[in-house]
CSV table of C-alpha atoms and ligand atoms in Angstrom, one decimal:
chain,number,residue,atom,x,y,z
A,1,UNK,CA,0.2,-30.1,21.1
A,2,UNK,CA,2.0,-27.2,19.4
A,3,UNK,CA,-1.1,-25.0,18.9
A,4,UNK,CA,0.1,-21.6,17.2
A,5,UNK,CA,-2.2,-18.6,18.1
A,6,UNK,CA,-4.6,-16.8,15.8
A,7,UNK,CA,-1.8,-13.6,15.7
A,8,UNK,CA,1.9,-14.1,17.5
A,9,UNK,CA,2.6,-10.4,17.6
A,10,UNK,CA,4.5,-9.9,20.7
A,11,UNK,CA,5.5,-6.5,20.9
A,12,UNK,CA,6.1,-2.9,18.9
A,13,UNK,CA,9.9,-1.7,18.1
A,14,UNK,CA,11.0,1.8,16.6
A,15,UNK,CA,12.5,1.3,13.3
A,16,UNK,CA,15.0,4.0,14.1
A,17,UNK,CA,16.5,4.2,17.6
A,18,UNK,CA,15.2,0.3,18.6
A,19,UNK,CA,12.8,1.3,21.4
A,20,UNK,CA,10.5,-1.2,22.7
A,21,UNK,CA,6.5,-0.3,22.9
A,22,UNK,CA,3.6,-2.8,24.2
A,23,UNK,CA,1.5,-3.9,21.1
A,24,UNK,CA,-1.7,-4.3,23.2
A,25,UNK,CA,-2.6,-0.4,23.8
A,26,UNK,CA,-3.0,2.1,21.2
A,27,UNK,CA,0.3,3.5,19.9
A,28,UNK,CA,1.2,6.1,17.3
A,29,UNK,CA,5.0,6.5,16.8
A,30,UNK,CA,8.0,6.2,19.0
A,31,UNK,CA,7.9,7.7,22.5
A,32,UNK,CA,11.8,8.5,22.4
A,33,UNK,CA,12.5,9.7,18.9
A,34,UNK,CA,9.0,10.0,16.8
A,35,UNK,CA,9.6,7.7,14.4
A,36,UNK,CA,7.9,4.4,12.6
A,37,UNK,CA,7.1,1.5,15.1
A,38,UNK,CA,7.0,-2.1,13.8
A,39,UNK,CA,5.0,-5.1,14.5
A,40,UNK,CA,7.0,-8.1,15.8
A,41,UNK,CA,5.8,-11.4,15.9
A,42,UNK,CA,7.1,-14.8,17.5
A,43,UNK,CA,8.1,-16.1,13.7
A,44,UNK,CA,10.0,-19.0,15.8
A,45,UNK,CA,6.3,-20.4,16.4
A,46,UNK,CA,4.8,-19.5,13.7
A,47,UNK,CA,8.1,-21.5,11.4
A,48,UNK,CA,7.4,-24.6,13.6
A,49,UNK,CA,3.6,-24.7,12.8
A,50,UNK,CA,2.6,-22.9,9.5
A,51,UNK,CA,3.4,-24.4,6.1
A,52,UNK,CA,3.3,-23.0,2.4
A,53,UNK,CA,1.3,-26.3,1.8
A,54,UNK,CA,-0.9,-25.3,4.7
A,55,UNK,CA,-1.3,-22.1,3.7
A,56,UNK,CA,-2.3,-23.1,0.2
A,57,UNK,CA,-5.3,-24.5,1.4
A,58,UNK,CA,-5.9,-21.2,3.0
A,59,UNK,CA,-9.5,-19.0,2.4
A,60,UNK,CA,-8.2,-16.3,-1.1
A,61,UNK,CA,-8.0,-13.5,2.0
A,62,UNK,CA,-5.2,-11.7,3.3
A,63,UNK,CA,-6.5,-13.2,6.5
A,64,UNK,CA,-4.6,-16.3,5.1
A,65,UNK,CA,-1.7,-14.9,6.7
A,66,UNK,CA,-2.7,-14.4,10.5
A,67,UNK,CA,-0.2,-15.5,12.3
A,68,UNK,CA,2.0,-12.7,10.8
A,69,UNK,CA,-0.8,-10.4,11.4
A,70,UNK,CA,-1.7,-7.8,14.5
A,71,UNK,CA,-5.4,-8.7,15.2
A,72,UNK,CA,-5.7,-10.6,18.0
A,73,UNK,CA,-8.9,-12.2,18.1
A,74,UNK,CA,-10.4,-13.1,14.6
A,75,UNK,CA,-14.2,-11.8,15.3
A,76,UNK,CA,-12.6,-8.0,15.4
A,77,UNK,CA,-11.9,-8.1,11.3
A,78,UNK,CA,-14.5,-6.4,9.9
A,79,UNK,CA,-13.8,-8.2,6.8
A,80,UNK,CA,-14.8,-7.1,3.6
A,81,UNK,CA,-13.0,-9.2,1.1
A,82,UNK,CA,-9.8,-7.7,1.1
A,83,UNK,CA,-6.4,-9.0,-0.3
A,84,UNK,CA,-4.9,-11.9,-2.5
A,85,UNK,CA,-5.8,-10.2,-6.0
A,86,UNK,CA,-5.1,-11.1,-8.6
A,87,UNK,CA,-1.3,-11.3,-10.2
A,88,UNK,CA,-1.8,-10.9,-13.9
A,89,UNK,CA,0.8,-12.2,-16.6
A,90,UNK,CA,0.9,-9.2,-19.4
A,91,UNK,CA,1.2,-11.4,-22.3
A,92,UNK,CA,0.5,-8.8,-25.0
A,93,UNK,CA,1.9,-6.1,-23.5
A,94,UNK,CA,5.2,-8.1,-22.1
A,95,UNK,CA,5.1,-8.2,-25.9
A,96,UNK,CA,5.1,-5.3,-27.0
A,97,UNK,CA,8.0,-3.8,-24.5
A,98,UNK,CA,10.3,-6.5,-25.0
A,99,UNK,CA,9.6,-8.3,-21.5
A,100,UNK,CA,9.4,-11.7,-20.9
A,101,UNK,CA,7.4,-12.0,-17.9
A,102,UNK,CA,5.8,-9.2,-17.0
A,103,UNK,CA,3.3,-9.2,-14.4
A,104,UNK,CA,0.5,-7.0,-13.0
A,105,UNK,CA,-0.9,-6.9,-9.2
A,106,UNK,CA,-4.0,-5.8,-9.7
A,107,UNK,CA,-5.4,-4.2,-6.6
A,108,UNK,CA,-8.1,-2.6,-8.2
A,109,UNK,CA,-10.2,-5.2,-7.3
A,110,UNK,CA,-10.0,-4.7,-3.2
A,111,UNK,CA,-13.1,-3.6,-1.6
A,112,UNK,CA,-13.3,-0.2,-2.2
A,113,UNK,CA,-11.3,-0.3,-5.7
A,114,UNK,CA,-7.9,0.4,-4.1
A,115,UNK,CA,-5.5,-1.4,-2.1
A,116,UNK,CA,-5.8,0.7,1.1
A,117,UNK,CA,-8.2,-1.4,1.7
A,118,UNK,CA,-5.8,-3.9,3.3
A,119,UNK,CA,-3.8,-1.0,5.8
A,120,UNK,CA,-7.4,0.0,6.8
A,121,UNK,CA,-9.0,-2.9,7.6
A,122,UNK,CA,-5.7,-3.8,9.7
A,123,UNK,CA,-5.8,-0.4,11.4
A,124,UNK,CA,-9.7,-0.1,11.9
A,125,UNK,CA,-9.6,-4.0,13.4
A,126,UNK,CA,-6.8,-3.1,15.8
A,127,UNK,CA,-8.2,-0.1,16.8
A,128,UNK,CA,-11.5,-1.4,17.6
A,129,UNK,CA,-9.6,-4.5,19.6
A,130,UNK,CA,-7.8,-1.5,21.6
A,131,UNK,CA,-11.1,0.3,22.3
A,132,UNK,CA,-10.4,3.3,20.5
A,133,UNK,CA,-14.2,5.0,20.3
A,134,UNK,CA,-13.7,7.4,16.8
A,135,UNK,CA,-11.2,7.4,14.1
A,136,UNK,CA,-9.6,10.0,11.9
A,137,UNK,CA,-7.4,10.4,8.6
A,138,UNK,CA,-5.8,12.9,6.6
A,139,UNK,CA,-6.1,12.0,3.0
A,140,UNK,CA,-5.2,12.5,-0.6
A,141,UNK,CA,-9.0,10.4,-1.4
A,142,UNK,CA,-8.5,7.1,-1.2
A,143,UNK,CA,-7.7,5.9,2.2
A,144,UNK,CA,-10.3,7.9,3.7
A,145,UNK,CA,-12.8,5.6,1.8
A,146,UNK,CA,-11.0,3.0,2.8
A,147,UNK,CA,-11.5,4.0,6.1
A,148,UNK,CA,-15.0,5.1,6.2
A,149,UNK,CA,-15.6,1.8,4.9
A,150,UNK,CA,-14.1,-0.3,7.1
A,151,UNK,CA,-15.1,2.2,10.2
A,152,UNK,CA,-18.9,1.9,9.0
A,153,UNK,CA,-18.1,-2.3,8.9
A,154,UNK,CA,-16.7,-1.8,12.8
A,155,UNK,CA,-19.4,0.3,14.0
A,156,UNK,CA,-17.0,3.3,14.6
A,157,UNK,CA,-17.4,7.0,14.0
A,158,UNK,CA,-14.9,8.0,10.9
A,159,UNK,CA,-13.2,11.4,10.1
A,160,UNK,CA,-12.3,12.3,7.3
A,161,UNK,CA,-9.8,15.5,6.0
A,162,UNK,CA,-9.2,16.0,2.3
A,163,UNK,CA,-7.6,18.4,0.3
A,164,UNK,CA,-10.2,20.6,-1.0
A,165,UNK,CA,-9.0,19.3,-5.0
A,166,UNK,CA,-9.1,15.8,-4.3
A,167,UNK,CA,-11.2,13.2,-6.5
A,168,UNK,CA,-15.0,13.9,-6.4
A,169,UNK,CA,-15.5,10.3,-6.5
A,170,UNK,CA,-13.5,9.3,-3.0
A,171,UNK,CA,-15.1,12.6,-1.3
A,172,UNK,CA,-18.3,11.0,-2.1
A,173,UNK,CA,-17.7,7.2,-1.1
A,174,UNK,CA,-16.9,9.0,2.4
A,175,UNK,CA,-20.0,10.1,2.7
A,176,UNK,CA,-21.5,7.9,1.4
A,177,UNK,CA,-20.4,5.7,3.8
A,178,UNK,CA,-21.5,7.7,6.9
A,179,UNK,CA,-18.1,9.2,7.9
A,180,UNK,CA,-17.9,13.0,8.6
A,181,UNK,CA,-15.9,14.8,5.4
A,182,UNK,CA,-14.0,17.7,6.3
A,183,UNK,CA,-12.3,19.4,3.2
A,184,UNK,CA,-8.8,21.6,3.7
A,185,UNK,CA,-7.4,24.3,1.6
A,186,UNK,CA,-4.4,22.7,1.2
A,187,UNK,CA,-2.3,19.1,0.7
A,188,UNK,CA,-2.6,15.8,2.3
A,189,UNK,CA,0.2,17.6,5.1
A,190,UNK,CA,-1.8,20.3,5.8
A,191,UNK,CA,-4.8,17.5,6.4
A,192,UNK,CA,-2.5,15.6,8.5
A,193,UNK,CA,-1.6,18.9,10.8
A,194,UNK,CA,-5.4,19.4,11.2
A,195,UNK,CA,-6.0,15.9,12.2
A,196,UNK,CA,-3.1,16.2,14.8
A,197,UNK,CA,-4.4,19.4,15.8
A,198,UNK,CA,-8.2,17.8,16.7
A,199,UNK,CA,-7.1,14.5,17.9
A,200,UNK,CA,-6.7,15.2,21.6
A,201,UNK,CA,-9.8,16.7,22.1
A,202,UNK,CA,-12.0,15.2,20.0
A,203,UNK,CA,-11.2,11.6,21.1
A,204,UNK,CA,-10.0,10.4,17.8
A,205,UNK,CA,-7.4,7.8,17.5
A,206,UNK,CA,-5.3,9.3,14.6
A,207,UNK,CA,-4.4,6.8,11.3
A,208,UNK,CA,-2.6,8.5,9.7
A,209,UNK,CA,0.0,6.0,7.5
A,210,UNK,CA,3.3,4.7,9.0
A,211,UNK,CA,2.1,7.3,12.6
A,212,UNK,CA,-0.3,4.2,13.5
A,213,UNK,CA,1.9,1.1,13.4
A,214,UNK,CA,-1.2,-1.7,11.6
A,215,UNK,CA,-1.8,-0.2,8.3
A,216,UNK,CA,1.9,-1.2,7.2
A,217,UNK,CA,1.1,-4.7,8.4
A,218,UNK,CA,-2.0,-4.9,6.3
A,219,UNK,CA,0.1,-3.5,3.0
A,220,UNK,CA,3.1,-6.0,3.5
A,221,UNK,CA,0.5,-8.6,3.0
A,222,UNK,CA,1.3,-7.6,-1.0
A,223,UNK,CA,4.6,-9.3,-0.4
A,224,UNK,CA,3.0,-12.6,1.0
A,225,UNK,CA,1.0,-12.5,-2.0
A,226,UNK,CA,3.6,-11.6,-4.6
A,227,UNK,CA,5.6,-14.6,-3.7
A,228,UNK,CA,2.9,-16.7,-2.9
A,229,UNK,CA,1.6,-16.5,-6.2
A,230,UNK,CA,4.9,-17.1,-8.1
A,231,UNK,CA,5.4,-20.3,-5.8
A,232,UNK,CA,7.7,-18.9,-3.2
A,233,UNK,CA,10.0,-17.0,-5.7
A,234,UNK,CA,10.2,-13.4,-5.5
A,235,UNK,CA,10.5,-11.4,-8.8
A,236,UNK,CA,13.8,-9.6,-10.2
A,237,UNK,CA,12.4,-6.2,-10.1
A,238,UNK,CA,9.3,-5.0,-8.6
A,239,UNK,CA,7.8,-1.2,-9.7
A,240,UNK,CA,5.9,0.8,-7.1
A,241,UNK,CA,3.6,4.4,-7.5
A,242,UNK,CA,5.1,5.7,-3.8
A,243,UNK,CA,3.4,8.4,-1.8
A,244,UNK,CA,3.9,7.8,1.8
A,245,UNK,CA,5.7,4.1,0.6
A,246,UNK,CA,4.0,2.7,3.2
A,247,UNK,CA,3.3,-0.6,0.7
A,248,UNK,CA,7.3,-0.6,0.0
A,249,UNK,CA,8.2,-0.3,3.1
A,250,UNK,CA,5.3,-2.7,4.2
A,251,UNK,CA,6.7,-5.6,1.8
A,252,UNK,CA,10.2,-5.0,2.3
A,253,UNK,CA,9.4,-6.1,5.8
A,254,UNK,CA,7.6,-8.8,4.6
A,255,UNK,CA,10.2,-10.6,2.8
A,256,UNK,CA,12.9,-10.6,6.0
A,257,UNK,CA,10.1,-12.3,7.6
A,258,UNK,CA,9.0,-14.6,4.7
A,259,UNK,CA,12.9,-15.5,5.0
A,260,UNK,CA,12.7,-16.0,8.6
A,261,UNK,CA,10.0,-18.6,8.3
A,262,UNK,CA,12.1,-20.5,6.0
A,263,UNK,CA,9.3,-19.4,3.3
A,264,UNK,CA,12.2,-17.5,0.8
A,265,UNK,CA,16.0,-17.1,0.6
A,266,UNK,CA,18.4,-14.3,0.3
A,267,UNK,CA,17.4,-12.9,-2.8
A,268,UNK,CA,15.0,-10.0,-3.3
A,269,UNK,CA,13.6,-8.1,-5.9
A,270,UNK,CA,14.7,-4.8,-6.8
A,271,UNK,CA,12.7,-2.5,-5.8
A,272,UNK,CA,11.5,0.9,-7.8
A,273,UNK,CA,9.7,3.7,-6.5
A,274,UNK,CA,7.7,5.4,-9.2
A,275,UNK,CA,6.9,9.6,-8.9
A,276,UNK,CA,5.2,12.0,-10.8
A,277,UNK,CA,7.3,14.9,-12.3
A,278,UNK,CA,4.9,17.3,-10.3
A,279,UNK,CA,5.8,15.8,-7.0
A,280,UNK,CA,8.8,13.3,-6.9
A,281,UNK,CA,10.5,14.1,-2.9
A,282,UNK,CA,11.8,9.7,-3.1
A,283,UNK,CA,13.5,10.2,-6.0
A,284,UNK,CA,15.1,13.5,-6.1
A,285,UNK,CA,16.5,12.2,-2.6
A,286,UNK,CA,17.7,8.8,-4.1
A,287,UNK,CA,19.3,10.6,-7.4
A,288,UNK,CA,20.9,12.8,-4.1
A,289,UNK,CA,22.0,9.2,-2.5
A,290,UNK,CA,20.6,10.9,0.3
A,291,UNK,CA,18.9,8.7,3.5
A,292,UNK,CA,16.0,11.1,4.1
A,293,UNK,CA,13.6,13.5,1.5
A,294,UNK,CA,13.2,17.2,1.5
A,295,UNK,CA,9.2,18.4,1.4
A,296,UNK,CA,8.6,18.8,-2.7
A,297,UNK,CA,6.9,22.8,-2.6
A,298,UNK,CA,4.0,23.2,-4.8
A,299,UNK,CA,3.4,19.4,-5.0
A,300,UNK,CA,1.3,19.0,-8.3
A,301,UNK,CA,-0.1,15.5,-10.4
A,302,UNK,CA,-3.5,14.2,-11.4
A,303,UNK,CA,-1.9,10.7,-9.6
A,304,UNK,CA,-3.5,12.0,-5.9
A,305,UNK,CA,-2.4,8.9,-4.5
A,306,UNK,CA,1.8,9.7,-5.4
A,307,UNK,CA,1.2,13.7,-3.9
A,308,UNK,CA,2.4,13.3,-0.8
A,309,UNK,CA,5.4,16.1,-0.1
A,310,UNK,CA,6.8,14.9,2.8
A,311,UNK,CA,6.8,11.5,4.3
A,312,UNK,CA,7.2,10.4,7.9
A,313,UNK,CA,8.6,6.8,6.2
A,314,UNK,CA,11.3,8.7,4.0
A,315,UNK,CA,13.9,6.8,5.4
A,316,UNK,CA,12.5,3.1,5.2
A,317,UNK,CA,11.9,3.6,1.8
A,318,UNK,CA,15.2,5.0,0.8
A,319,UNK,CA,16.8,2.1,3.0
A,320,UNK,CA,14.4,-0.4,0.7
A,321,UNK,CA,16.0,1.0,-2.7
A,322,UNK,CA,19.4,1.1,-0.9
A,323,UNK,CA,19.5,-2.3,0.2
A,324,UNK,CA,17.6,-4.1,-2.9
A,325,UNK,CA,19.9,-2.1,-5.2
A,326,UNK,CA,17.2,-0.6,-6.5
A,327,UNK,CA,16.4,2.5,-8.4
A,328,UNK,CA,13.5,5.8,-8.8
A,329,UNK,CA,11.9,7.2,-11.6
A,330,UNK,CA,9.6,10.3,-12.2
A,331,UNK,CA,6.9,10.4,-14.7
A,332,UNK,CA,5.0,13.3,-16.2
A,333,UNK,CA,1.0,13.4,-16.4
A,334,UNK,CA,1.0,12.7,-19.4
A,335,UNK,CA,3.3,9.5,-19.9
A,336,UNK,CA,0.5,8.1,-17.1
A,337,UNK,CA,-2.3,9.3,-18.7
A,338,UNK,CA,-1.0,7.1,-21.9
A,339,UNK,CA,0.1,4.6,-19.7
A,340,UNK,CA,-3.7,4.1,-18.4
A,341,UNK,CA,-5.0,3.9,-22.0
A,342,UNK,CA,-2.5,1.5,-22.8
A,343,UNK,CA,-3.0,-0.9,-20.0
A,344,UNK,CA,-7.0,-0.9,-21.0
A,345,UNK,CA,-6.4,-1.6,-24.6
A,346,UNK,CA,-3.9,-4.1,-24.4
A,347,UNK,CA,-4.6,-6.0,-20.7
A,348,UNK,CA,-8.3,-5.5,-20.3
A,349,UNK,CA,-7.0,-3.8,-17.0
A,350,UNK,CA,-8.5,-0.2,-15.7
A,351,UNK,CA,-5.7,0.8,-13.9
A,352,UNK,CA,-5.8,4.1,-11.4
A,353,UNK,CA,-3.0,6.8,-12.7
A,354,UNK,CA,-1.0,6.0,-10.3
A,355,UNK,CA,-0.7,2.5,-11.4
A,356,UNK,CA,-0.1,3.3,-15.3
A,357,UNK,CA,2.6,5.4,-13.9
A,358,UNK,CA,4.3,2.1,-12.9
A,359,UNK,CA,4.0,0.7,-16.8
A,360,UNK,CA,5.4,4.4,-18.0
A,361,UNK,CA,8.3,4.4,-15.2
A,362,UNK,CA,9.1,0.8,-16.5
A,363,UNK,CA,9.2,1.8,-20.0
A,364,UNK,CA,12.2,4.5,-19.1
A,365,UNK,CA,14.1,1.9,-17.0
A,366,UNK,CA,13.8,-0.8,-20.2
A,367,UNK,CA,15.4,2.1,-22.4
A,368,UNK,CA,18.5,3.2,-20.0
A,369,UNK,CA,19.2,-0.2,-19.2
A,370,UNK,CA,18.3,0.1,-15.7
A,371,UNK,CA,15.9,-3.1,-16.2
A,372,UNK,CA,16.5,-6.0,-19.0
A,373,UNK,CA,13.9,-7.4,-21.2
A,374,UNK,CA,15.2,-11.2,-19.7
A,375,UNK,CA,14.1,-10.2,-16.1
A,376,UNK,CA,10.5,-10.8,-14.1
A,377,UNK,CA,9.2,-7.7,-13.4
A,378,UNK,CA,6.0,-7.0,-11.3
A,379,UNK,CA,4.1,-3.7,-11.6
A,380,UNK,CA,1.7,-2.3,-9.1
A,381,UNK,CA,-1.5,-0.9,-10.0
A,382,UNK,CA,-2.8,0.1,-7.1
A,383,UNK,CA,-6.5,0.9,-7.4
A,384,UNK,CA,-9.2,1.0,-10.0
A,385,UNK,CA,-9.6,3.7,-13.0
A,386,UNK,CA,-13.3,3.5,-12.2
A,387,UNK,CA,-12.9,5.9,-9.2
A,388,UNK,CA,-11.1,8.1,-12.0
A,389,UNK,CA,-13.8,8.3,-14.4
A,390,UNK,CA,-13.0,12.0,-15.5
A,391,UNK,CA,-9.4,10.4,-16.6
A,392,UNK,CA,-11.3,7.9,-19.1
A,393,UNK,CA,-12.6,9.0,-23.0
A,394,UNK,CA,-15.6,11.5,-22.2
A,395,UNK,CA,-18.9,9.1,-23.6
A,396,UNK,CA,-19.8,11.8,-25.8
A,397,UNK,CA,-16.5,11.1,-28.1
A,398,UNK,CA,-18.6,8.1,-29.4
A,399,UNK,CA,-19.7,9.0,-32.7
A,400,UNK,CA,-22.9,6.7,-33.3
A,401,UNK,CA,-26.1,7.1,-31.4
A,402,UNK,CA,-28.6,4.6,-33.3
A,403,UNK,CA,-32.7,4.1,-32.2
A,404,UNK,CA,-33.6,1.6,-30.4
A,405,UNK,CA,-34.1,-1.7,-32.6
A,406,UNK,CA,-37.9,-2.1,-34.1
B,501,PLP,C1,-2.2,5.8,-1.5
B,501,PLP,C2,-2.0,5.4,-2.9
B,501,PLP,C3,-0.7,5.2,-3.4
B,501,PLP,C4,0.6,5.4,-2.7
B,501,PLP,O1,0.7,4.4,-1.7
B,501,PLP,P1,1.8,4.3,-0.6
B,501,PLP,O2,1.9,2.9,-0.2
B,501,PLP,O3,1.3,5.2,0.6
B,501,PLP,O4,3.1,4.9,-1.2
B,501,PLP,C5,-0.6,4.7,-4.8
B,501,PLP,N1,-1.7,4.5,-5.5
B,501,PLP,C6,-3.0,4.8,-5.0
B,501,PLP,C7,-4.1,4.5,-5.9
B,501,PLP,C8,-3.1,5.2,-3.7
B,501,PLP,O5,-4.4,5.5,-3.3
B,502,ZN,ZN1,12.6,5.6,18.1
């Protein structure tokens, strides 16, 4: 019998120079140039043995997709409900822009209220399958509750580096979960530097996004989903808040192997990578038509999740809006912040700012042209407003405070 195993990853390869690395000890990037590794996997087997039909049948997980997933042995996930949210038809506000199917991701509902919940469960199970003994992160907020999360699920020691400005709510979920905060005068690069500097010595295994080769498995999962959910069609244009991109560059991966296993064709979505005004180093490359980004200086938004200066991934995500035709848009504070308000009021959904700024960057693309009213469009919001609550209408706007009923 043709039994398929639980993953078929069978090795790591540099997305730049093509330099092979074993999967099955700890790795970080490429030993001959420094760049991104990717997971393979035997897709041969897994096209022989795994069905849409099957899958369909499949626990509402990302775990549904484990043959095309890094963990090795299935009792190393320390699981906490992650993945296959929910892909929400905007009715009244497909409306009210002039879009006929408009759809929403909503990621806010991942353990943890954002969707790094799927690239940290994927790097926490790995790590703890490769006996690494303490982890650590630089981070804009949310990945390092992510992490202490998932690290507190696994038993493992979690550290955590922050800029000293980020969200009071993620600094507190960190401790909250019993990971060590550290707090740095500076940006989520000047995190990273101190986590590279500790690493050595302190035993840490470093997971830093796209410089630890799992949590871009765990995001590409989004493009499983995406298509899974519109029955193995992908969408004409999909919009994307990008920091480090490791989600666009996760599902851009995703689709050549969806198409691999026979699961999709040729055709893929546009893809657009949304910035804030205050720090947009994707799109003032693409507007360039360049392959790599320039560090944004002075790197400013309330969107913590989208400030990220520099990105190790640069390239893959320019390569992504190459290849899929694609485009990028900034955003100011503002449009988000009225982008967030109008996503409650009219969806019922509490999107994060950096997942309104996907509704305001689609709104400019819908009036140059860039994207028609006729075509499918899927937007990203990629956490939960409730871990923003100083962005929401202060309580003490409400006018009426009434004694309690007789
Ligand atoms: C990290 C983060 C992003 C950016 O994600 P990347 O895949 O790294 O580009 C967007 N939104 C939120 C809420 C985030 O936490
Ligand atoms: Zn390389």
């Amino acid at each position: 019998m043709d039994t398929t195993p639980y993953s078929t990853l069978t090795h790591l390869e540099c997305s730049a120079c093509g330099e092979h690395h074993a999967a099955d000890v700890l790795q970080t990037t490429c030993r001959r140039c420094g760049l991104v590794l990717f997971a393979h996997y035997d897709l041969d087997a897994v096209r022989r043995t795994l069905t849409p039909a099957a899958l369909a049948q499949r626990p509402a997980s990302l775990w549904r997709y484990h043959e095309v997933l890094p963990v090795r042995a299935p009792e190393h996930v320390p699981s906490l409900g992650e993945g296959y949210t929910p892909l929400l038809l905007a009715r009244r506000l497909g409306a009210a822009l002039g879009c006929r199917a408009l759809y929403v991701k909503d990621e806010g509902v991942n353990p943890t209220g954002t969707f790094k919940a799927r690239g940290l469960v994927m790097a926490v199970a790995r790590a703890a399958e490769l006996g690494a003994q303490a982890l650590a992160i630089p981070t804009a907020g949310n990945a390092g509750g992510a992490l202490a999360a998932y690290a507190a699920a696994a038993g493992l020691p979690a550290h955590v580096f922050m800029p000293v400005d980020a969200p009071d709510a993620t600094k507190r979920e960190c401790r909250h979960y019993g990971a060590q905060l550290t707090l740095v005068d500076g940006l989520i690069g000047d995190a990273g530097a101190v986590v590279r500097a500790r690493s050595a010595d302190a035993g840490w295994f470093d997971v830093s996004t796209l410089r630890e080769p799992y949590r871009a498995e765990g995001k590409k999962t989004m493009g499983y989903e995406v298509a899974e959910q519109l029955g193995w069609q992908l969408p004409d244009v999909i919009v994307y808040p990008t920091g480090g991109g490791t989600g666009i560059v996760g599902m851009w991966k995703a689709f050549a192997e969806m198409e691999a296993l026979g699961w999709i064709g040729s055709k893929r979505p546009r893809m657009v990578v949304v910035q804030s005004e205050g720090c947009a180093p994707i799109v003032r490359a693409f507007q360039q038509g360049a392959t790599t980004a320039e560090p944004w200086a002075a790197a400013q938004t309330i969107a913590g999740g989208m400030r990220v200066p520099s990105a190790i991934g640069d390239y893959l995500i320019l390569q992504a809006l190459y290849e899929s035709d694609g485009t990028a848009v900034m955003v100011s504070d503002n449009e988000l912040l009225a982008a967030m308000g109008e996503l409650a009021r009219t969806e019922g959904i509490n999107a994060c700012p950096e997942g309104a700024a996907t509704l305001a960057g689609l709104r400019k693309l819908l009036a140059n042209g860039a994207v028609s009213g006729d075509e499918s469009v899927v937007l990203f919001n990629t956490g939960s407003g409730l871990k923003y609550q100083d962005l929401l209408p202060a309580a003490d706007d409400a006018p009426v405070v009434t004694p309690p009923a007789a």
